[in-house]
C-alpha cells in the first residue's frame, strides 16, 4: 500500500522510517517533508495547510492511508476535509482536536469527568485573571488558551511574573487569538512524563512512556523549547502506574470525548506530572510528541501500518503492541540561538555512524546536493542500547559524528533516568 505522512519535522521522519519497515508498504510519501526525509520517502512540495492540494496528491498517487504529524492541520480540519472527499485518513477531526487546540476545553472536560488534573480557572477578562493570581499566589501557571507553538505556558515563580504573562497574552496579544482566554492553573510538583496512546474511538492502547527535556540548557535551565531530547522507557514509571494512567486518564478521556459527542481517534498524548497524589494531566495533545516519537517508535516491534489500519477500521482491540526491551535515547542538535533567533543555511556534515544509531532530520534542507540547516531543532540522534546508560553513551557517540557551525545540544539527556 501507499501512505502519505503530512508534516516536516523529526517526528515525521521517525514516522516515515517506521512505516517504511512494514512489508505491506509500497511507497511512503511525505508532504512537505525535509532534506532528510527525502532519503526515506517521496517528498511532495505541498504545505501542511493546503488541504486541497494534499487531497489531490493523495488521489493522484493512489494513497491508501494518510497520517498527520503536526497539530495545526488537525485543528484546522484536515481529517474532516479528507473524509468529505472519501479519502482514508487517520487522526482526530477538528472537533476532537480541541482537546489540544483549547486548553480551556481540555480542563473543563477533565473537571466534568473527574480526570486527575490541577485546580484551575479560565478567564476571558484580564483584570479578573490578575485578581485571581494575586489571590492564589505563586508559584502558579499561566496558559494561553489556544495553540501557541508550545510557547503559551508560563510557569511563574512570582506573582509579578504571572501578571506580566497575563498582560502580554491578553493585553499585548503576543500569541494572537490564542490569548483571548487564559487558563490559570495550580503548579504541580513532581516528575514529568509523556504517555502516548493509539486510540480508535473506543479502544486505548498506551505506548511505552517517554520523558522529554523541554528547557534548552543542561540541568533544565533556560527557556522552554519544543524538546531537546528524550528517552524511553522510563525506569521510575512502574507498571501499576501505567495501568493507573491507562484507566483513570486515557480510557476515561476517550469515554468523556464520546459522551460529549467528539469521538477521538488517532494519537492521544497525555503530558503528566507524577504528584504525591498520583499522576495528573498538565496537557493533552492530539498527535505524536516531538521528540518523544523518536524514542518510542524505534522500540515498537508491531507493524505501525497494522496499528494505523486498525485505528481506521476501529479494530484496535485486536492488536497487541510488542516492544523492544532495548532502551532508546534521543539527543536533539539545535541551531545556535534556538529557541530565539538563529542563522540558517549552515552545511551539516554527518560522518559514519556506529550501529543502532538513527538520525532523524527536523530543520534541514537540501541545497546543491548538500544538507543545510533550515530550522531551530536541526536533527535528533537516537540510539538503542541494552539499557538507558548504553543508549545514552551511543547517542552521544553519534552526536560527535555530526557537525554544523554553532550546533547546540544538551549533554545531560536521560541523566534523570539514572538518578
Ligand atoms: P506545556 O506546553 O503545556 O507542555 O507546558 C510546558 C511546560 O510547563 C511543561 O512541560 C511543564 O514543565 C510546565 N507545566 C505546565 N503545566 C504545569 C503545571 N500545572 N504545574 C507545573 N508545571 C507545569
Ligand atoms: N515534546 C512535546 C510535544 O510534542 O508537545
Tab-separated table of C-alpha atoms and ligand atoms in Angstrom:
chain	number	residue	atom	x	y	z
A	1	UNK	CA	0.000	0.000	0.000
A	2	UNK	CA	0.945	3.662	-0.310
A	3	UNK	CA	0.821	6.006	2.658
A	4	UNK	CA	1.143	9.756	2.938
A	5	UNK	CA	2.607	11.380	6.040
A	6	UNK	CA	1.764	15.067	6.470
A	7	UNK	CA	4.449	17.122	8.229
A	8	UNK	CA	8.097	18.085	8.098
A	9	UNK	CA	9.837	17.525	11.441
A	10	UNK	CA	11.958	14.929	13.203
A	11	UNK	CA	8.762	13.311	14.432
A	12	UNK	CA	7.564	12.833	10.857
A	13	UNK	CA	10.965	11.433	9.882
A	14	UNK	CA	10.609	8.813	12.637
A	15	UNK	CA	7.045	8.006	11.500
A	16	UNK	CA	8.216	7.633	7.888
A	17	UNK	CA	11.071	5.291	8.942
A	18	UNK	CA	8.700	3.115	10.975
A	19	UNK	CA	6.199	2.850	8.139
A	20	UNK	CA	8.971	2.028	5.684
A	21	UNK	CA	9.890	-1.059	7.715
A	22	UNK	CA	6.500	-2.618	7.021
A	23	UNK	CA	6.408	-5.356	4.360
A	24	UNK	CA	2.957	-4.031	3.416
A	25	UNK	CA	4.349	-0.729	2.168
A	26	UNK	CA	4.960	0.017	-1.481
A	27	UNK	CA	5.748	3.745	-1.223
A	28	UNK	CA	5.803	6.232	1.642
A	29	UNK	CA	5.083	9.810	0.607
A	30	UNK	CA	5.620	12.835	2.817
A	31	UNK	CA	4.322	16.380	2.378
A	32	UNK	CA	6.211	18.596	2.565
A	33	UNK	CA	8.946	16.556	4.279
A	34	UNK	CA	12.508	17.885	4.549
A	35	UNK	CA	16.047	17.327	3.297
A	36	UNK	CA	16.460	14.194	5.418
A	37	UNK	CA	13.008	12.700	4.963
A	38	UNK	CA	13.579	12.694	1.201
A	39	UNK	CA	16.134	9.882	1.704
A	40	UNK	CA	13.304	7.691	3.016
A	41	UNK	CA	10.139	8.911	1.333
A	42	UNK	CA	8.932	10.580	-1.831
A	43	UNK	CA	8.522	14.185	-0.735
A	44	UNK	CA	5.741	16.281	-2.244
A	45	UNK	CA	6.265	20.044	-2.065
A	46	UNK	CA	2.834	20.819	-0.581
A	47	UNK	CA	2.269	22.844	2.565
A	48	UNK	CA	0.569	21.156	5.542
A	49	UNK	CA	-2.132	23.819	5.376
A	50	UNK	CA	-3.027	23.275	1.704
A	51	UNK	CA	-5.718	20.605	2.140
A	52	UNK	CA	-6.953	20.897	-1.437
A	53	UNK	CA	-3.549	20.076	-2.942
A	54	UNK	CA	-2.855	17.377	-0.347
A	55	UNK	CA	-6.130	15.654	-1.191
A	56	UNK	CA	-5.414	15.923	-4.934
A	57	UNK	CA	-1.962	14.409	-4.361
A	58	UNK	CA	-3.492	11.582	-2.316
A	59	UNK	CA	-5.803	10.743	-5.224
A	60	UNK	CA	-3.159	11.113	-7.909
A	61	UNK	CA	-0.632	8.914	-6.101
A	62	UNK	CA	-3.102	6.181	-5.094
A	63	UNK	CA	-2.569	6.822	-1.388
A	64	UNK	CA	-4.375	4.207	0.705
A	65	UNK	CA	-3.975	5.978	4.022
A	66	UNK	CA	-2.879	9.445	5.151
A	67	UNK	CA	-1.402	10.120	8.583
A	68	UNK	CA	-0.996	13.602	10.059
A	69	UNK	CA	2.013	14.517	12.247
A	70	UNK	CA	1.517	18.099	13.492
A	71	UNK	CA	-1.373	19.742	15.354
A	72	UNK	CA	-2.192	22.708	13.132
A	73	UNK	CA	-3.705	20.806	10.186
A	74	UNK	CA	-5.707	18.659	12.646
A	75	UNK	CA	-7.031	21.725	14.394
A	76	UNK	CA	-7.901	23.266	11.012
A	77	UNK	CA	-9.896	20.179	10.000
A	78	UNK	CA	-7.700	18.187	7.603
A	79	UNK	CA	-9.381	14.964	8.735
A	80	UNK	CA	-12.875	16.362	8.081
A	81	UNK	CA	-11.706	17.622	4.661
A	82	UNK	CA	-10.244	14.254	3.574
A	83	UNK	CA	-13.264	12.347	4.865
A	84	UNK	CA	-15.639	14.585	2.915
A	85	UNK	CA	-13.671	13.671	-0.199
A	86	UNK	CA	-13.888	9.961	0.612
A	87	UNK	CA	-10.146	9.691	1.368
A	88	UNK	CA	-8.845	7.451	4.152
A	89	UNK	CA	-7.028	9.344	6.898
A	90	UNK	CA	-6.046	8.643	10.494
A	91	UNK	CA	-6.313	11.378	13.114
A	92	UNK	CA	-8.861	13.299	15.171
A	93	UNK	CA	-11.315	15.555	13.348
A	94	UNK	CA	-11.491	19.279	14.029
A	95	UNK	CA	-13.830	18.999	16.996
A	96	UNK	CA	-11.908	16.147	18.633
A	97	UNK	CA	-8.618	18.035	18.145
A	98	UNK	CA	-9.975	20.712	20.515
A	99	UNK	CA	-8.540	18.595	23.284
A	100	UNK	CA	-5.207	20.123	22.264
A	101	UNK	CA	-6.444	23.247	20.494
A	102	UNK	CA	-8.195	24.699	23.532
A	103	UNK	CA	-6.692	24.304	26.975
A	104	UNK	CA	-9.954	25.594	28.496
A	105	UNK	CA	-11.877	22.839	26.670
A	106	UNK	CA	-9.442	20.187	27.945
A	107	UNK	CA	-9.554	21.446	31.532
A	108	UNK	CA	-13.355	21.686	31.583
A	109	UNK	CA	-13.601	18.154	30.193
A	110	UNK	CA	-11.247	16.822	32.870
A	111	UNK	CA	-13.164	18.567	35.604
A	112	UNK	CA	-16.538	17.307	34.390
A	113	UNK	CA	-15.331	13.693	34.133
A	114	UNK	CA	-13.071	13.565	37.199
A	115	UNK	CA	-9.878	13.110	35.267
A	116	UNK	CA	-6.987	13.970	37.612
A	117	UNK	CA	-5.522	17.414	36.895
A	118	UNK	CA	-4.516	20.564	38.782
A	119	UNK	CA	-7.029	23.142	40.053
A	120	UNK	CA	-7.631	25.929	37.594
A	121	UNK	CA	-9.855	28.708	36.407
A	122	UNK	CA	-10.499	30.049	32.898
A	123	UNK	CA	-10.677	33.808	32.235
A	124	UNK	CA	-11.647	35.941	29.268
A	125	UNK	CA	-11.188	39.103	31.305
A	126	UNK	CA	-7.663	40.305	32.033
A	127	UNK	CA	-8.420	42.096	35.297
A	128	UNK	CA	-10.293	39.118	36.716
A	129	UNK	CA	-7.348	36.863	35.825
A	130	UNK	CA	-4.938	39.219	37.613
A	131	UNK	CA	-7.154	39.381	40.704
A	132	UNK	CA	-7.236	35.572	40.825
A	133	UNK	CA	-3.440	35.285	40.556
A	134	UNK	CA	-2.928	37.812	43.345
A	135	UNK	CA	-5.366	35.868	45.500
A	136	UNK	CA	-3.778	32.452	44.799
A	137	UNK	CA	-0.115	33.498	44.993
A	138	UNK	CA	2.917	31.900	43.317
A	139	UNK	CA	4.167	29.528	42.027
A	140	UNK	CA	1.327	29.443	39.533
A	141	UNK	CA	0.965	28.539	35.864
A	142	UNK	CA	-0.481	30.835	33.179
A	143	UNK	CA	-1.532	29.266	29.867
A	144	UNK	CA	-2.817	30.878	26.690
A	145	UNK	CA	-5.989	29.005	25.729
A	146	UNK	CA	-5.164	28.343	22.079
A	147	UNK	CA	-2.277	26.942	20.050
A	148	UNK	CA	0.912	28.933	20.657
A	149	UNK	CA	3.578	26.684	19.127
A	150	UNK	CA	4.490	25.304	22.535
A	151	UNK	CA	5.286	28.757	23.922
A	152	UNK	CA	1.978	29.672	25.550
A	153	UNK	CA	2.761	28.277	29.008
A	154	UNK	CA	4.417	30.387	31.697
A	155	UNK	CA	5.382	28.716	34.955
A	156	UNK	CA	5.566	31.794	37.176
A	157	UNK	CA	7.681	31.641	40.334
A	158	UNK	CA	6.480	35.104	41.399
A	159	UNK	CA	3.083	36.789	41.238
A	160	UNK	CA	4.648	39.668	39.251
A	161	UNK	CA	5.771	37.226	36.568
A	162	UNK	CA	2.266	35.752	36.324
A	163	UNK	CA	0.758	39.244	35.964
A	164	UNK	CA	3.293	40.088	33.218
A	165	UNK	CA	2.322	36.873	31.447
A	166	UNK	CA	-1.397	37.719	31.617
A	167	UNK	CA	-0.686	41.217	30.316
A	168	UNK	CA	1.342	40.002	27.372
A	169	UNK	CA	-1.053	37.159	26.463
A	170	UNK	CA	-4.353	39.035	26.925
A	171	UNK	CA	-3.242	42.654	26.595
A	172	UNK	CA	-0.439	42.658	24.014
A	173	UNK	CA	-1.842	39.511	22.327
A	174	UNK	CA	1.635	38.073	21.814
A	175	UNK	CA	0.026	34.794	20.711
A	176	UNK	CA	-2.800	36.494	18.804
A	177	UNK	CA	-6.265	34.947	19.102
A	178	UNK	CA	-4.826	32.096	21.185
A	179	UNK	CA	-4.747	34.615	24.027
A	180	UNK	CA	-8.443	35.541	24.029
A	181	UNK	CA	-8.731	33.352	27.110
A	182	UNK	CA	-6.206	32.206	29.676
A	183	UNK	CA	-6.176	29.192	31.941
A	184	UNK	CA	-4.619	29.834	35.339
A	185	UNK	CA	-3.523	26.596	36.871
A	186	UNK	CA	-2.181	25.196	40.102
A	187	UNK	CA	1.573	24.494	39.965
A	188	UNK	CA	2.103	20.742	40.184
A	189	UNK	CA	5.261	19.301	41.667
A	190	UNK	CA	6.815	16.054	40.510
A	191	UNK	CA	8.460	14.220	37.622
A	192	UNK	CA	7.125	14.919	34.167
A	193	UNK	CA	6.210	12.116	31.836
A	194	UNK	CA	4.636	11.558	28.426
A	195	UNK	CA	2.303	8.682	27.684
A	196	UNK	CA	1.176	8.404	24.074
A	197	UNK	CA	-1.680	6.125	23.109
A	198	UNK	CA	-3.209	4.760	19.942
A	199	UNK	CA	-6.970	5.362	20.065
A	200	UNK	CA	-9.712	4.203	17.657
A	201	UNK	CA	-12.657	5.960	19.269
A	202	UNK	CA	-13.119	3.269	21.927
A	203	UNK	CA	-10.021	1.159	22.486
A	204	UNK	CA	-6.938	2.750	24.016
A	205	UNK	CA	-3.513	1.166	23.509
A	206	UNK	CA	-0.902	3.059	25.537
A	207	UNK	CA	2.631	3.146	24.195
A	208	UNK	CA	5.690	2.811	26.404
A	209	UNK	CA	6.230	6.022	28.399
A	210	UNK	CA	8.860	8.568	27.464
A	211	UNK	CA	10.365	11.642	29.027
A	212	UNK	CA	11.036	14.873	27.177
A	213	UNK	CA	13.574	17.582	28.157
A	214	UNK	CA	11.973	20.931	27.382
A	215	UNK	CA	14.423	23.593	28.672
A	216	UNK	CA	17.239	24.498	26.299
A	217	UNK	CA	20.207	24.093	28.684
A	218	UNK	CA	21.615	21.342	30.912
A	219	UNK	CA	20.017	20.963	34.326
A	220	UNK	CA	16.671	22.143	32.915
A	221	UNK	CA	17.903	25.730	32.738
A	222	UNK	CA	16.888	28.411	30.245
A	223	UNK	CA	13.730	28.905	28.221
A	224	UNK	CA	11.469	26.047	27.119
A	225	UNK	CA	11.880	24.632	23.632
A	226	UNK	CA	9.875	22.125	21.622
A	227	UNK	CA	12.060	19.493	23.314
A	228	UNK	CA	15.867	18.983	23.453
A	229	UNK	CA	15.903	15.230	23.911
A	230	UNK	CA	14.011	12.230	25.187
A	231	UNK	CA	14.313	8.696	26.434
A	232	UNK	CA	12.156	5.592	26.765
A	233	UNK	CA	11.274	3.515	28.729
A	234	UNK	CA	11.058	5.499	31.955
A	235	UNK	CA	12.541	3.380	34.777
A	236	UNK	CA	10.746	5.286	37.543
A	237	UNK	CA	7.374	4.554	35.931
A	238	UNK	CA	6.268	1.191	37.353
A	239	UNK	CA	3.714	-0.933	35.506
A	240	UNK	CA	0.980	-0.261	38.092
A	241	UNK	CA	1.346	3.457	37.475
A	242	UNK	CA	0.990	2.964	33.735
A	243	UNK	CA	-2.128	0.888	34.367
A	244	UNK	CA	-3.493	3.727	36.514
A	245	UNK	CA	-2.759	6.247	33.742
A	246	UNK	CA	-4.487	3.995	31.232
A	247	UNK	CA	-7.632	3.573	33.307
A	248	UNK	CA	-8.107	6.840	35.171
A	249	UNK	CA	-6.750	9.137	32.487
A	250	UNK	CA	-6.604	7.793	28.926
A	251	UNK	CA	-9.635	5.491	28.870
A	252	UNK	CA	-11.666	7.955	30.903
A	253	UNK	CA	-10.785	10.787	28.495
A	254	UNK	CA	-11.743	8.784	25.427
A	255	UNK	CA	-15.074	7.922	27.046
A	256	UNK	CA	-15.600	11.560	28.017
A	257	UNK	CA	-14.988	12.652	24.419
A	258	UNK	CA	-17.604	10.126	23.277
A	259	UNK	CA	-20.085	11.389	25.859
A	260	UNK	CA	-19.544	14.942	24.639
A	261	UNK	CA	-20.125	13.901	21.042
A	262	UNK	CA	-16.498	14.296	19.924
A	263	UNK	CA	-15.232	10.734	19.394
A	264	UNK	CA	-11.439	10.747	19.329
A	265	UNK	CA	-9.339	8.626	17.057
A	266	UNK	CA	-5.645	8.901	16.319
A	267	UNK	CA	-2.838	9.525	18.782
A	268	UNK	CA	-3.674	10.863	22.232
A	269	UNK	CA	-0.722	12.447	24.046
A	270	UNK	CA	-1.015	12.793	27.807
A	271	UNK	CA	1.546	15.133	29.386
A	272	UNK	CA	1.633	14.148	33.046
A	273	UNK	CA	3.177	15.133	36.330
A	274	UNK	CA	3.555	12.339	38.851
A	275	UNK	CA	2.498	14.134	42.023
A	276	UNK	CA	2.403	12.743	45.557
A	277	UNK	CA	-1.316	12.120	44.961
A	278	UNK	CA	-0.654	10.233	41.735
A	279	UNK	CA	-0.391	11.136	38.054
A	280	UNK	CA	-2.122	14.360	36.967
A	281	UNK	CA	-2.581	15.756	33.476
A	282	UNK	CA	-0.847	19.010	32.524
A	283	UNK	CA	-1.793	18.830	28.874
A	284	UNK	CA	-3.341	16.714	26.171
A	285	UNK	CA	-2.117	16.756	22.621
A	286	UNK	CA	-3.950	15.233	19.684
A	287	UNK	CA	-0.817	13.866	17.987
A	288	UNK	CA	2.573	12.233	18.473
A	289	UNK	CA	5.094	14.200	20.555
A	290	UNK	CA	8.342	15.527	19.198
A	291	UNK	CA	10.955	14.276	20.287
A	292	UNK	CA	9.117	11.514	22.187
A	293	UNK	CA	8.218	9.776	18.923
A	294	UNK	CA	11.912	9.489	18.063
A	295	UNK	CA	12.413	7.172	21.077
A	296	UNK	CA	9.040	5.419	21.162
A	297	UNK	CA	8.597	4.315	17.540
A	298	UNK	CA	12.096	2.812	17.160
A	299	UNK	CA	11.121	0.499	20.067
A	300	UNK	CA	7.769	-0.521	18.599
A	301	UNK	CA	8.021	-4.042	17.159
A	302	UNK	CA	4.410	-4.243	15.979
A	303	UNK	CA	3.934	-3.173	12.366
A	304	UNK	CA	2.864	0.507	12.508
A	305	UNK	CA	0.835	0.051	9.320
A	306	UNK	CA	-1.259	-2.623	11.069
A	307	UNK	CA	-1.844	-0.310	14.013
A	308	UNK	CA	-2.868	2.656	11.846
A	309	UNK	CA	-5.177	0.479	9.788
A	310	UNK	CA	-6.738	-0.877	12.985
A	311	UNK	CA	-7.369	2.686	14.171
A	312	UNK	CA	-9.007	3.447	10.851
A	313	UNK	CA	-11.168	0.303	10.935
A	314	UNK	CA	-11.941	0.564	14.686
A	315	UNK	CA	-10.348	-2.823	15.370
A	316	UNK	CA	-7.610	-1.725	17.748
A	317	UNK	CA	-8.967	-4.233	20.301
A	318	UNK	CA	-7.497	-6.972	18.088
A	319	UNK	CA	-3.962	-5.576	18.315
A	320	UNK	CA	-1.415	-6.261	20.996
A	321	UNK	CA	1.584	-3.974	20.985
A	322	UNK	CA	5.031	-5.534	21.201
A	323	UNK	CA	8.031	-3.554	22.402
A	324	UNK	CA	11.768	-3.928	22.033
A	325	UNK	CA	13.244	-4.345	25.524
A	326	UNK	CA	16.114	-2.106	24.498
A	327	UNK	CA	16.139	1.464	25.734
A	328	UNK	CA	16.244	4.462	23.409
A	329	UNK	CA	17.757	7.913	23.925
A	330	UNK	CA	17.380	10.841	21.511
A	331	UNK	CA	19.622	13.920	21.656
A	332	UNK	CA	18.481	16.952	19.694
A	333	UNK	CA	21.072	19.105	17.941
A	334	UNK	CA	19.788	22.652	17.529
A	335	UNK	CA	20.886	25.849	15.828
A	336	UNK	CA	22.880	28.317	17.924
A	337	UNK	CA	20.417	30.804	19.434
A	338	UNK	CA	17.361	28.497	19.420
A	339	UNK	CA	14.656	28.927	20.788
A	340	UNK	CA	15.419	32.574	19.991
A	341	UNK	CA	16.603	33.702	16.564
A	342	UNK	CA	19.261	31.727	14.704
A	343	UNK	CA	21.151	31.598	11.436
A	344	UNK	CA	20.049	29.232	8.667
A	345	UNK	CA	21.770	27.642	5.679
A	346	UNK	CA	24.778	26.203	7.543
A	347	UNK	CA	26.144	22.997	5.998
A	348	UNK	CA	25.686	19.805	8.022
A	349	UNK	CA	28.332	17.109	7.953
A	350	UNK	CA	27.370	13.583	9.028
A	351	UNK	CA	30.265	11.105	9.295
A	352	UNK	CA	29.977	7.329	9.604
A	353	UNK	CA	27.612	6.398	12.385
A	354	UNK	CA	28.049	3.482	14.775
A	355	UNK	CA	25.438	0.694	14.713
A	356	UNK	CA	21.984	1.085	16.268
A	357	UNK	CA	22.012	4.829	15.692
A	358	UNK	CA	19.435	6.645	13.642
A	359	UNK	CA	19.426	10.300	12.691
A	360	UNK	CA	16.036	11.928	12.315
A	361	UNK	CA	16.243	15.177	10.402
A	362	UNK	CA	13.994	18.046	11.521
A	363	UNK	CA	15.115	21.500	10.348
A	364	UNK	CA	17.337	20.860	7.344
A	365	UNK	CA	17.000	21.070	3.590
A	366	UNK	CA	18.968	20.010	0.542
A	367	UNK	CA	20.799	22.792	-1.253
A	368	UNK	CA	23.038	21.924	-4.190
A	369	UNK	CA	23.230	18.290	-3.019
A	370	UNK	CA	24.248	19.377	0.478
A	371	UNK	CA	22.221	19.198	3.657
A	372	UNK	CA	21.993	22.650	5.277
A	373	UNK	CA	20.236	23.868	8.433
A	374	UNK	CA	16.797	25.433	7.999
A	375	UNK	CA	15.213	25.334	11.462
A	376	UNK	CA	15.771	25.635	15.210
A	377	UNK	CA	15.806	21.965	16.024
A	378	UNK	CA	18.007	20.638	13.228
A	379	UNK	CA	18.100	16.899	13.908
A	380	UNK	CA	17.853	14.213	16.550
A	381	UNK	CA	20.276	11.363	17.144
A	382	UNK	CA	18.501	8.280	18.516
A	383	UNK	CA	20.422	5.288	19.831
A	384	UNK	CA	19.204	1.957	21.131
A	385	UNK	CA	21.088	0.162	23.895
A	386	UNK	CA	20.591	-2.715	26.300
A	387	UNK	CA	19.852	-0.108	28.979
A	388	UNK	CA	19.467	3.669	29.226
A	389	UNK	CA	23.142	4.199	30.047
A	390	UNK	CA	24.314	2.313	26.987
A	391	UNK	CA	21.763	4.058	24.764
A	392	UNK	CA	22.879	7.425	26.159
A	393	UNK	CA	26.571	6.712	25.513
A	394	UNK	CA	25.842	5.626	21.964
A	395	UNK	CA	23.625	8.627	21.248
A	396	UNK	CA	26.428	10.984	22.317
A	397	UNK	CA	28.926	8.989	20.194
A	398	UNK	CA	26.571	9.648	17.305
A	399	UNK	CA	26.376	13.356	18.132
A	400	UNK	CA	30.197	13.555	17.865
A	401	UNK	CA	29.976	12.353	14.276
A	402	UNK	CA	27.752	15.256	13.276
A	403	UNK	CA	28.825	18.813	12.705
A	404	UNK	CA	27.374	22.187	11.827
A	405	UNK	CA	28.549	25.616	12.920
A	406	UNK	CA	27.327	26.531	16.399
A	407	UNK	CA	25.473	23.231	16.962
A	408	UNK	CA	23.937	23.234	20.421
A	409	UNK	CA	22.842	20.166	22.354
A	410	UNK	CA	22.258	19.269	25.977
A	411	UNK	CA	24.847	16.945	27.496
A	412	UNK	CA	22.552	15.537	30.191
A	413	UNK	CA	19.730	13.894	28.219
A	414	UNK	CA	18.467	10.829	30.144
A	415	UNK	CA	20.591	11.541	33.238
A	416	UNK	CA	17.302	11.803	35.127
A	417	UNK	CA	16.512	8.192	34.279
A	418	UNK	CA	19.624	7.033	36.128
A	419	UNK	CA	19.254	9.042	39.346
B	1	LIG	P1	3.014	22.566	28.014
B	1	LIG	O1	3.348	23.436	26.844
B	1	LIG	O2	1.586	22.554	28.409
B	1	LIG	O3	3.642	21.204	27.855
B	1	LIG	O4	3.775	23.166	29.243
B	1	LIG	C1	5.151	23.463	29.176
B	1	LIG	C2	5.803	23.050	30.467
B	1	LIG	O5	5.292	23.805	31.543
B	1	LIG	C3	5.542	21.613	30.838
B	1	LIG	O6	6.410	20.746	30.190
B	1	LIG	C4	5.755	21.649	32.337
B	1	LIG	O7	7.125	21.546	32.642
B	1	LIG	C5	5.269	23.003	32.719
B	1	LIG	N1	3.904	22.951	33.251
B	1	LIG	C6	2.750	23.044	32.580
B	1	LIG	N2	1.684	22.979	33.413
B	1	LIG	C7	2.190	22.842	34.656
B	1	LIG	C8	1.620	22.723	35.975
B	1	LIG	N3	0.303	22.755	36.183
B	1	LIG	N4	2.465	22.591	37.009
B	1	LIG	C9	3.799	22.575	36.835
B	1	LIG	N5	4.393	22.697	35.636
B	1	LIG	C10	3.614	22.822	34.553
B	2	LIG	N1	7.572	17.231	23.112
B	2	LIG	C1	6.411	17.953	23.411
B	2	LIG	C2	5.382	17.977	22.372
B	2	LIG	O1	5.488	17.343	21.345
B	2	LIG	O2	4.385	18.673	22.557
